[in-house]
Structures are given as C-alpha cells and as structure tokens.
Amino acid sequence: MKKALITGITGQDGSYLAELLLEKGYKVYGLRRRTATPNFENIKHLENEIEFISGDLRDLTSLTEAVKATKPDEVYNLAAQSFVGDSWRQPIYTSEVTGLGVTNILEAIRLSKRDARFYQASSSEMFGKVVETPQKETTPFYPRSPYGVAKVYGHWITVNYRESYDMYACSGILFNHESPRRGIEFVTRKVTDAVTKIKLGLQDKLHLGNLDAKRDWGFAGDYVEAMWLMLQQEEPDDYVIATGETHTVKELVEIAFQHVGLNYQDYVVQDPQFVRPAEVDILLGDPSKAKHKLGWESKVSFEDLVKMMVDSDLAKNKGQ
Ligand code: NAP
Ligand code: G4F
C-alpha cells in the first residue's frame, strides 16, 4: 500500500487530495497544526480514514519526526499562508510559512526519506505583473505581493533540491481553483456566500475591491488530480495547471447574482479597503504541457463552478 503525507490537510486542496488518494488505496497521513478549537469542516467526513500527525511548517523538528514516523512514498506540500491580501499585513509570517517552510519540509525529506516523491504547491501568483500572456512554464516570474515572492522562493528551492540532491521534486504552478470548500475570504466564496445571504434576506450589500481583475478559475477537485499525476511520471518536472480561459471579477459577480434571480448592480459596493497595494491584473494559463505529458485537462466550466458554489452556499445558509 502506497503512503502519502499531506501538509495543509485541513485546507481546500488537502481535503480533495485526501479523498482522491484514499480512493486510489493510499494510506493517507495529514500534518495538522495545533488549534485551540477544531477546524475540521473540510475533512470531517474523512476523519476516521486519515491518520493525523501534529506539526507546523515552521518547525523542522516536527516535520522530521513526521517524515520519520510515516516513511511516505509521496509528500504533498499544500500548507501555506495562502491568502494574498493578508500577505501585506503579515509579510514576515507569510515568508516564514509559505517560503522558508518549503525548505523545512524538503530538509526533513532529505534527512529522513530522500527517495520520497515531493509535490510543491506553486502558484500563478508568481507571474504577477505578467510579462507574457498566456503564462506557461517558461514565463519569467514577477511577483506582486509578499505571498507571490514567498512562492517564488518555494518554487526555486524545490527546483534546487531536485538538481542538487537528485530528489524527485515537482512544482505545480496552479492557477486559481475554487470549490464549495474554498476559504470565505477569497473572492469567489465571498461572492457566493454573500449572494445567497442577500437572497435569503440575511445581508444587504456586498463590498468588493477591484472588479476588473481577471483570473483563470478552475475547480479544485479537478486540480488535485494533476498533483497526483505529476508524482507518477518517470521524471520530475514542473507544470502549469489552468483552464486556459480568463474571466473578470465582474463576470463572476454577474453570474452568481443572476443564478439566484438578482441584479448585481443593486447590491455591489466598491470599497477601497479591498483594493490591494499592488494588483495582479490578469492571469491566463497555458495548460498544454500538462495536457500533452500528463493527459490532464480541466473539466468543470467557469459558469458551472460559480453555480455549484452558489447552490452549496444557498443550502448552507438555509441551514440545510
Ligand atoms: P488553504 O485552504 O488556505 O489551506 C492551507 C492549509 O495550510 C491549511 O490546512 C492550513 O491549516 C495549513 N497551514 C497554514 N499554515 C501552516 C503552518 N504554519 N504549518 C502547517 N500547516 C499550515 O489553501 P488551498 O487553497 O487549499 O491551497 C493549497 C496550497 O496551494 C497552498 O499552498 C496555496 O498557497 C497553493 N495554491 C492555491 C491555489 C488556489 O487557487 N487555491 C492556487 C495556487 C497555489 P489551518 O487549517 O490550520 O489554517
Ligand atoms: O480570490 P482572491 O483573493 O485570489 P488571488 O489573490 O488570485 O489568490 C488566490 O489564487 C492564487 C493563484 O493565482 C493562489 F496562489 C492564492 O493562494 C489564492 O488561492 O482574489 C482574486 C481577485 C484579486 O484580483 C482581487 O484583487 O479578486 C480581486 N478582488 C476584488 N474584490 C477581491 C475582492 N479579492 C478578495 N479576496 N476580496 C475582495 O473583496
């Protein structure tokens, strides 16, 4: 039986990846940091199938112990301070977790189980102020936030460990991917939650920042399959994972409100507090390498993704 260690198990991607690996017959270990109250919402349904290991990405001792105890065949490093907006408010913390944390987990593997295959959750935020469109594996990075800068560090240290120690280490450059399990502060979920609360008479207005930003949004359930595929190849490599389509925040808002029979112009307020110090204006990925080499393609359309999230939040906010 193959064994996988997932960091970030309680997050959106950790929960979908754990489902996928359990379906494939893996023994799944999840690295979980201590919290005062449980934050199990995304993995409650898997609680008895995953073995949890206590640890923090900033604490090399805990990571080394986790790798020693589990002897994983595959390690998926999904843990991060992943909210771009907060990375300006907590730049040092973000660097420590999202950047240096990658070296900690790579060191734990190098010292304790060097043949474990490693996946690093890199991000399209590394392209930032994009120098070409669409963005592909060879597009130079120009990060625009402390989060983006930390991810560039995590990306290159992964490449460096592959080249220095001959480790099987891959970096997936994933574009935005969403789901009903998305954190509430990200724009998709903020919108779908608010739309349904407005529909139910529980909220009056929706305050947003830049409506013109463009993102390449896909479904998280599709994207975790690409992570797994990257670790099943003969040689480790880096891949862009994206839909190949881009949409504005305004389009997202229009579809979400329309789906419950409302006009967004009656409810959306532009609010400077949600405008970022530096913006990533457009992200549009070219997933052709992933299609050609991994046989991977995004399946859920943008419109269906938004509707799926609205339907889920409607049920949640009705208390169902
Ligand atoms: P998420 O929902 O924010 O989950 C992040 C996970 O990291 C949570 O389980 C969190 O645990 C854990 N974590 C945070 N700090 C930690 C620490 N110091 N030690 C150990 N665990 C820690 O993120 P996601 O959307 O699933 O994304 C997964 C990964 O992909 C992240 O690295 C993200 O940066 C990257 N990524 C995401 C996207 C996207 O569109 N979703 C795109 C590209 C890359 P708690 O529950 O305890 O907070
Ligand atoms: O949903 P967002 O916060 O996601 P963002 O910044 O693109 O980052 C996400 O995707 C990255 C991959 O490219 C991941 F690496 C990262 O971990 C995270 O998952 O914001 C999307 C866009 C931005 O342009 C933002 O300025 O929406 C715009 N926006 C407009 N109003 C807003 C809001 N974003 C948020 N969160 N809240 C608003 O009120």
PDB file of N, CA, C and O and ligand atoms in Angstrom, residues 7-14 31-33 35 39 42 55-58 77-83 93 97-98 121-124 147 151 172-178 181-183 186 227, ligand 1:
ATOM      1  N   THR A   7       0.672  17.946   3.762  1.00  0.00           N
ATOM      2  CA  THR A   7       0.620  19.108   4.654  1.00  0.00           C
ATOM      3  C   THR A   7      -0.519  19.991   4.139  1.00  0.00           C
ATOM      4  O   THR A   7      -0.829  19.986   2.950  1.00  0.00           O
ATOM      5  N   GLY A   8      -1.177  20.719   5.054  1.00  0.00           N
ATOM      6  CA  GLY A   8      -2.332  21.531   4.624  1.00  0.00           C
ATOM      7  C   GLY A   8      -3.577  20.685   4.454  1.00  0.00           C
ATOM      8  O   GLY A   8      -4.456  21.001   3.652  1.00  0.00           O
ATOM      9  N   ILE A   9      -3.673  19.619   5.236  1.00  0.00           N
ATOM     10  CA  ILE A   9      -4.775  18.647   5.095  1.00  0.00           C
ATOM     11  C   ILE A   9      -6.145  19.280   5.379  1.00  0.00           C
ATOM     12  O   ILE A   9      -7.151  18.861   4.819  1.00  0.00           O
ATOM     13  N   THR A  10      -6.183  20.303   6.257  1.00  0.00           N
ATOM     14  CA  THR A  10      -7.479  20.900   6.614  1.00  0.00           C
ATOM     15  C   THR A  10      -7.953  21.934   5.588  1.00  0.00           C
ATOM     16  O   THR A  10      -9.072  22.433   5.677  1.00  0.00           O
ATOM     17  N   GLY A  11      -7.104  22.263   4.619  1.00  0.00           N
ATOM     18  CA  GLY A  11      -7.465  23.284   3.631  1.00  0.00           C
ATOM     19  C   GLY A  11      -8.315  22.721   2.503  1.00  0.00           C
ATOM     20  O   GLY A  11      -8.623  21.526   2.461  1.00  0.00           O
ATOM     21  N   GLN A  12      -8.658  23.608   1.570  1.00  0.00           N
ATOM     22  CA  GLN A  12      -9.484  23.190   0.421  1.00  0.00           C
ATOM     23  C   GLN A  12      -8.828  22.032  -0.339  1.00  0.00           C
ATOM     24  O   GLN A  12      -9.420  20.953  -0.516  1.00  0.00           O
ATOM     25  N   ASP A  13      -7.591  22.235  -0.802  1.00  0.00           N
ATOM     26  CA  ASP A  13      -6.944  21.233  -1.660  1.00  0.00           C
ATOM     27  C   ASP A  13      -6.607  19.966  -0.875  1.00  0.00           C
ATOM     28  O   ASP A  13      -6.720  18.860  -1.421  1.00  0.00           O
ATOM     29  N   GLY A  14      -6.187  20.134   0.373  1.00  0.00           N
ATOM     30  CA  GLY A  14      -5.847  18.974   1.195  1.00  0.00           C
ATOM     31  C   GLY A  14      -7.016  18.010   1.289  1.00  0.00           C
ATOM     32  O   GLY A  14      -6.844  16.784   1.187  1.00  0.00           O
ATOM     33  N   LEU A  31      -0.633  16.229   8.004  1.00  0.00           N
ATOM     34  CA  LEU A  31       0.062  17.066   9.000  1.00  0.00           C
ATOM     35  C   LEU A  31      -0.888  18.183   9.421  1.00  0.00           C
ATOM     36  O   LEU A  31      -1.396  18.926   8.575  1.00  0.00           O
ATOM     37  N   ARG A  32      -1.127  18.271  10.707  1.00  0.00           N
ATOM     38  CA  ARG A  32      -2.097  19.242  11.218  1.00  0.00           C
ATOM     39  C   ARG A  32      -1.471  20.031  12.349  1.00  0.00           C
ATOM     40  O   ARG A  32      -0.827  19.451  13.228  1.00  0.00           O
ATOM     41  N   ARG A  33      -1.652  21.351  12.307  1.00  0.00           N
ATOM     42  CA  ARG A  33      -1.078  22.129  13.415  1.00  0.00           C
ATOM     43  C   ARG A  33      -2.112  22.241  14.527  1.00  0.00           C
ATOM     44  O   ARG A  33      -3.316  22.140  14.289  1.00  0.00           O
ATOM     45  N   THR A  35      -4.648  23.704  16.993  1.00  0.00           N
ATOM     46  CA  THR A  35      -5.524  24.883  17.053  1.00  0.00           C
ATOM     47  C   THR A  35      -6.327  24.811  18.348  1.00  0.00           C
ATOM     48  O   THR A  35      -6.595  23.713  18.856  1.00  0.00           O
ATOM     49  N   ASN A  39     -10.774  22.797  13.445  1.00  0.00           N
ATOM     50  CA  ASN A  39     -11.082  23.427  12.150  1.00  0.00           C
ATOM     51  C   ASN A  39     -11.178  22.325  11.093  1.00  0.00           C
ATOM     52  O   ASN A  39     -10.472  22.323  10.105  1.00  0.00           O
ATOM     53  N   ASN A  42     -13.641  20.848   6.436  1.00  0.00           N
ATOM     54  CA  ASN A  42     -13.394  20.252   5.111  1.00  0.00           C
ATOM     55  C   ASN A  42     -13.125  18.757   5.140  1.00  0.00           C
ATOM     56  O   ASN A  42     -13.252  18.093   4.106  1.00  0.00           O
ATOM     57  N   GLY A  55       2.116  18.913  13.638  1.00  0.00           N
ATOM     58  CA  GLY A  55       3.320  19.581  13.149  1.00  0.00           C
ATOM     59  C   GLY A  55       3.018  20.940  12.575  1.00  0.00           C
ATOM     60  O   GLY A  55       1.857  21.309  12.377  1.00  0.00           O
ATOM     61  N   ASP A  56       4.079  21.681  12.332  1.00  0.00           N
ATOM     62  CA  ASP A  56       3.948  23.034  11.779  1.00  0.00           C
ATOM     63  C   ASP A  56       5.065  23.217  10.762  1.00  0.00           C
ATOM     64  O   ASP A  56       6.200  22.794  11.017  1.00  0.00           O
ATOM     65  N   LEU A  57       4.765  23.869   9.671  1.00  0.00           N
ATOM     66  CA  LEU A  57       5.762  24.050   8.606  1.00  0.00           C
ATOM     67  C   LEU A  57       6.962  24.872   9.057  1.00  0.00           C
ATOM     68  O   LEU A  57       8.019  24.828   8.437  1.00  0.00           O
ATOM     69  N   ARG A  58       6.812  25.637  10.139  1.00  0.00           N
ATOM     70  CA  ARG A  58       7.933  26.444  10.628  1.00  0.00           C
ATOM     71  C   ARG A  58       8.836  25.665  11.579  1.00  0.00           C
ATOM     72  O   ARG A  58       9.839  26.188  12.037  1.00  0.00           O
ATOM     73  N   ASN A  77       3.152  19.067  -0.396  1.00  0.00           N
ATOM     74  CA  ASN A  77       3.259  20.238   0.474  1.00  0.00           C
ATOM     75  C   ASN A  77       2.233  21.300   0.065  1.00  0.00           C
ATOM     76  O   ASN A  77       2.502  22.157  -0.775  1.00  0.00           O
ATOM     77  N   LEU A  78       1.068  21.225   0.686  1.00  0.00           N
ATOM     78  CA  LEU A  78      -0.025  22.164   0.376  1.00  0.00           C
ATOM     79  C   LEU A  78      -0.158  23.247   1.437  1.00  0.00           C
ATOM     80  O   LEU A  78      -0.923  24.202   1.255  1.00  0.00           O
ATOM     81  N   ALA A  79       0.519  23.112   2.555  1.00  0.00           N
ATOM     82  CA  ALA A  79       0.367  24.083   3.642  1.00  0.00           C
ATOM     83  C   ALA A  79       0.980  25.423   3.243  1.00  0.00           C
ATOM     84  O   ALA A  79       2.033  25.480   2.607  1.00  0.00           O
ATOM     85  N   ALA A  80       0.294  26.490   3.602  1.00  0.00           N
ATOM     86  CA  ALA A  80       0.805  27.843   3.342  1.00  0.00           C
ATOM     87  C   ALA A  80      -0.095  28.863   4.028  1.00  0.00           C
ATOM     88  O   ALA A  80      -1.249  28.554   4.350  1.00  0.00           O
ATOM     89  N   GLN A  81       0.435  30.070   4.234  1.00  0.00           N
ATOM     90  CA  GLN A  81      -0.426  31.229   4.472  1.00  0.00           C
ATOM     91  C   GLN A  81      -0.818  31.597   3.044  1.00  0.00           C
ATOM     92  O   GLN A  81      -0.028  32.190   2.304  1.00  0.00           O
ATOM     93  N   SER A  82      -2.026  31.259   2.638  1.00  0.00           N
ATOM     94  CA  SER A  82      -2.362  31.254   1.211  1.00  0.00           C
ATOM     95  C   SER A  82      -3.191  32.457   0.759  1.00  0.00           C
ATOM     96  O   SER A  82      -3.527  32.549  -0.419  1.00  0.00           O
ATOM     97  N   PHE A  83      -3.506  33.352   1.687  1.00  0.00           N
ATOM     98  CA  PHE A  83      -4.349  34.499   1.311  1.00  0.00           C
ATOM     99  C   PHE A  83      -3.462  35.697   0.935  1.00  0.00           C
ATOM    100  O   PHE A  83      -2.776  36.264   1.789  1.00  0.00           O
ATOM    101  N   TYR A  93       5.536  36.660   8.567  1.00  0.00           N
ATOM    102  CA  TYR A  93       4.903  35.354   8.814  1.00  0.00           C
ATOM    103  C   TYR A  93       4.696  34.601   7.493  1.00  0.00           C
ATOM    104  O   TYR A  93       4.992  33.401   7.388  1.00  0.00           O
ATOM    105  N   VAL A  97       6.238  30.852   6.539  1.00  0.00           N
ATOM    106  CA  VAL A  97       5.432  29.642   6.289  1.00  0.00           C
ATOM    107  C   VAL A  97       5.485  29.266   4.808  1.00  0.00           C
ATOM    108  O   VAL A  97       5.848  28.146   4.434  1.00  0.00           O
ATOM    109  N   THR A  98       5.111  30.233   3.962  1.00  0.00           N
ATOM    110  CA  THR A  98       4.905  29.958   2.536  1.00  0.00           C
ATOM    111  C   THR A  98       6.239  29.826   1.790  1.00  0.00           C
ATOM    112  O   THR A  98       6.331  29.113   0.797  1.00  0.00           O
ATOM    113  N   ALA A 121       3.252  23.092  -3.892  1.00  0.00           N
ATOM    114  CA  ALA A 121       2.115  23.876  -4.383  1.00  0.00           C
ATOM    115  C   ALA A 121       2.579  25.271  -4.787  1.00  0.00           C
ATOM    116  O   ALA A 121       2.463  26.233  -4.030  1.00  0.00           O
ATOM    117  N   SER A 122       3.116  25.374  -6.001  1.00  0.00           N
ATOM    118  CA  SER A 122       3.477  26.691  -6.531  1.00  0.00           C
ATOM    119  C   SER A 122       2.229  27.369  -7.077  1.00  0.00           C
ATOM    120  O   SER A 122       1.169  26.757  -7.165  1.00  0.00           O
ATOM    121  N   SER A 123       2.381  28.628  -7.471  1.00  0.00           N
ATOM    122  CA  SER A 123       1.183  29.423  -7.768  1.00  0.00           C
ATOM    123  C   SER A 123       1.372  30.341  -8.967  1.00  0.00           C
ATOM    124  O   SER A 123       2.451  30.894  -9.190  1.00  0.00           O
ATOM    125  N   SER A 124       0.273  30.570  -9.671  1.00  0.00           N
ATOM    126  CA  SER A 124       0.277  31.540 -10.774  1.00  0.00           C
ATOM    127  C   SER A 124       0.540  32.961 -10.274  1.00  0.00           C
ATOM    128  O   SER A 124       0.879  33.846 -11.068  1.00  0.00           O
ATOM    129  N   TYR A 147       3.148  37.332  -0.648  1.00  0.00           N
ATOM    130  CA  TYR A 147       2.796  35.924  -0.903  1.00  0.00           C
ATOM    131  C   TYR A 147       3.469  35.429  -2.186  1.00  0.00           C
ATOM    132  O   TYR A 147       4.085  34.360  -2.210  1.00  0.00           O
ATOM    133  N   LYS A 151       6.234  32.450  -2.668  1.00  0.00           N
ATOM    134  CA  LYS A 151       6.010  31.286  -3.543  1.00  0.00           C
ATOM    135  C   LYS A 151       7.147  31.125  -4.558  1.00  0.00           C
ATOM    136  O   LYS A 151       7.499  30.006  -4.926  1.00  0.00           O
ATOM    137  N   GLY A 172       3.980  22.281  -9.043  1.00  0.00           N
ATOM    138  CA  GLY A 172       2.770  22.503  -9.848  1.00  0.00           C
ATOM    139  C   GLY A 172       2.421  23.981  -9.786  1.00  0.00           C
ATOM    140  O   GLY A 172       2.150  24.501  -8.699  1.00  0.00           O
ATOM    141  N   ILE A 173       2.468  24.648 -10.942  1.00  0.00           N
ATOM    142  CA  ILE A 173       2.138  26.084 -10.960  1.00  0.00           C
ATOM    143  C   ILE A 173       0.635  26.175 -11.227  1.00  0.00           C
ATOM    144  O   ILE A 173       0.191  26.216 -12.384  1.00  0.00           O
ATOM    145  N   LEU A 174      -0.119  26.164 -10.131  1.00  0.00           N
ATOM    146  CA  LEU A 174      -1.574  26.095 -10.277  1.00  0.00           C
ATOM    147  C   LEU A 174      -2.192  27.487 -10.329  1.00  0.00           C
ATOM    148  O   LEU A 174      -1.863  28.359  -9.511  1.00  0.00           O
ATOM    149  N   PHE A 175      -3.081  27.665 -11.280  1.00  0.00           N
ATOM    150  CA  PHE A 175      -3.880  28.886 -11.357  1.00  0.00           C
ATOM    151  C   PHE A 175      -5.055  28.734 -10.385  1.00  0.00           C
ATOM    152  O   PHE A 175      -5.276  27.657  -9.832  1.00  0.00           O
ATOM    153  N   ASN A 176      -5.789  29.815 -10.182  1.00  0.00           N
ATOM    154  CA  ASN A 176      -6.840  29.822  -9.148  1.00  0.00           C
ATOM    155  C   ASN A 176      -7.805  28.640  -9.327  1.00  0.00           C
ATOM    156  O   ASN A 176      -8.295  28.409 -10.424  1.00  0.00           O
ATOM    157  N   HIS A 177      -8.044  27.953  -8.214  1.00  0.00           N
ATOM    158  CA  HIS A 177      -9.040  26.875  -8.256  1.00  0.00           C
ATOM    159  C   HIS A 177      -9.896  26.951  -6.999  1.00  0.00           C
ATOM    160  O   HIS A 177      -9.402  27.225  -5.908  1.00  0.00           O
ATOM    161  N   GLU A 178     -11.146  26.718  -7.186  1.00  0.00           N
ATOM    162  CA  GLU A 178     -12.167  27.070  -6.207  1.00  0.00           C
ATOM    163  C   GLU A 178     -13.098  25.884  -6.001  1.00  0.00           C
ATOM    164  O   GLU A 178     -13.063  24.908  -6.758  1.00  0.00           O
ATOM    165  N   ARG A 181     -15.576  24.334  -0.805  1.00  0.00           N
ATOM    166  CA  ARG A 181     -14.714  24.287   0.387  1.00  0.00           C
ATOM    167  C   ARG A 181     -13.688  25.414   0.412  1.00  0.00           C
ATOM    168  O   ARG A 181     -12.773  25.421   1.243  1.00  0.00           O
ATOM    169  N   ARG A 182     -13.790  26.356  -0.489  1.00  0.00           N
ATOM    170  CA  ARG A 182     -12.863  27.492  -0.559  1.00  0.00           C
ATOM    171  C   ARG A 182     -13.013  28.353   0.695  1.00  0.00           C
ATOM    172  O   ARG A 182     -14.137  28.570   1.195  1.00  0.00           O
ATOM    173  N   GLY A 183     -11.901  28.900   1.195  1.00  0.00           N
ATOM    174  CA  GLY A 183     -11.958  29.808   2.343  1.00  0.00           C
ATOM    175  C   GLY A 183     -12.838  31.010   2.024  1.00  0.00           C
ATOM    176  O   GLY A 183     -12.860  31.489   0.892  1.00  0.00           O
ATOM    177  N   PHE A 186     -11.619  34.450   0.134  1.00  0.00           N
ATOM    178  CA  PHE A 186     -11.269  34.521  -1.296  1.00  0.00           C
ATOM    179  C   PHE A 186     -12.482  35.011  -2.078  1.00  0.00           C
ATOM    180  O   PHE A 186     -13.628  34.747  -1.697  1.00  0.00           O
ATOM    181  N   MET A 227      -1.942  17.120  -9.411  1.00  0.00           N
ATOM    182  CA  MET A 227      -0.848  16.983  -8.422  1.00  0.00           C
ATOM    183  C   MET A 227      -0.393  15.525  -8.373  1.00  0.00           C
ATOM    184  O   MET A 227       0.803  15.222  -8.394  1.00  0.00           O
TER     185      MET A 227
HETATM  186  P1  NAP B   1      -5.945  26.786   2.163  1.00  0.00           P
HETATM  187  O1  NAP B   1      -7.346  26.316   2.030  1.00  0.00           O
HETATM  188  O2  NAP B   1      -5.672  28.148   2.679  1.00  0.00           O
HETATM  189  O3  NAP B   1      -5.171  25.708   3.087  1.00  0.00           O
HETATM  190  C1  NAP B   1      -3.917  25.995   3.626  1.00  0.00           C
HETATM  191  C2  NAP B   1      -3.530  24.884   4.584  1.00  0.00           C
HETATM  192  O4  NAP B   1      -2.241  25.170   5.136  1.00  0.00           O
HETATM  193  C3  NAP B   1      -4.476  24.696   5.790  1.00  0.00           C
HETATM  194  O5  NAP B   1      -4.638  23.330   6.058  1.00  0.00           O
HETATM  195  C4  NAP B   1      -3.697  25.359   6.925  1.00  0.00           C
HETATM  196  O6  NAP B   1      -4.018  24.855   8.197  1.00  0.00           O
HETATM  197  C5  NAP B   1      -2.285  24.944   6.537  1.00  0.00           C
HETATM  198  N1  NAP B   1      -1.269  25.750   7.209  1.00  0.00           N
HETATM  199  C6  NAP B   1      -1.155  27.100   7.243  1.00  0.00           C
HETATM  200  N2  NAP B   1      -0.080  27.467   7.933  1.00  0.00           N
HETATM  201  C7  NAP B   1       0.523  26.330   8.365  1.00  0.00           C
HETATM  202  C8  NAP B   1       1.682  26.048   9.132  1.00  0.00           C
HETATM  203  N3  NAP B   1       2.443  27.027   9.624  1.00  0.00           N
HETATM  204  N4  NAP B   1       2.010  24.754   9.361  1.00  0.00           N
HETATM  205  C9  NAP B   1       1.238  23.744   8.900  1.00  0.00           C
HETATM  206  N5  NAP B   1       0.108  23.957   8.175  1.00  0.00           N
HETATM  207  C10 NAP B   1      -0.234  25.228   7.907  1.00  0.00           C
HETATM  208  O7  NAP B   1      -5.188  26.670   0.759  1.00  0.00           O
HETATM  209  P2  NAP B   1      -5.622  25.862  -0.577  1.00  0.00           P
HETATM  210  O8  NAP B   1      -6.482  26.737  -1.411  1.00  0.00           O
HETATM  211  O9  NAP B   1      -6.044  24.513  -0.191  1.00  0.00           O
HETATM  212  O10 NAP B   1      -4.215  25.807  -1.329  1.00  0.00           O
HETATM  213  C11 NAP B   1      -3.292  24.755  -1.078  1.00  0.00           C
HETATM  214  C12 NAP B   1      -1.902  25.213  -1.465  1.00  0.00           C
HETATM  215  O11 NAP B   1      -1.888  25.565  -2.856  1.00  0.00           O
HETATM  216  C13 NAP B   1      -1.398  26.458  -0.746  1.00  0.00           C
HETATM  217  O12 NAP B   1      -0.002  26.301  -0.600  1.00  0.00           O
HETATM  218  C14 NAP B   1      -1.683  27.593  -1.695  1.00  0.00           C
HETATM  219  O13 NAP B   1      -0.807  28.660  -1.474  1.00  0.00           O
HETATM  220  C15 NAP B   1      -1.439  26.910  -3.028  1.00  0.00           C
HETATM  221  N6  NAP B   1      -2.184  27.422  -4.176  1.00  0.00           N
HETATM  222  C16 NAP B   1      -3.522  27.554  -4.111  1.00  0.00           C
HETATM  223  C17 NAP B   1      -4.232  27.980  -5.220  1.00  0.00           C
HETATM  224  C18 NAP B   1      -5.732  28.125  -5.188  1.00  0.00           C
HETATM  225  O14 NAP B   1      -6.266  28.784  -6.093  1.00  0.00           O
HETATM  226  N7  NAP B   1      -6.416  27.518  -4.244  1.00  0.00           N
HETATM  227  C19 NAP B   1      -3.544  28.259  -6.411  1.00  0.00           C
HETATM  228  C20 NAP B   1      -2.161  28.097  -6.446  1.00  0.00           C
HETATM  229  C21 NAP B   1      -1.484  27.653  -5.325  1.00  0.00           C
HETATM  230  P3  NAP B   1      -5.130  25.554   9.148  1.00  0.00           P
HETATM  231  O15 NAP B   1      -6.448  24.949   8.721  1.00  0.00           O
HETATM  232  O16 NAP B   1      -4.684  25.154  10.495  1.00  0.00           O
HETATM  233  O17 NAP B   1      -5.077  27.036   8.889  1.00  0.00           O
END
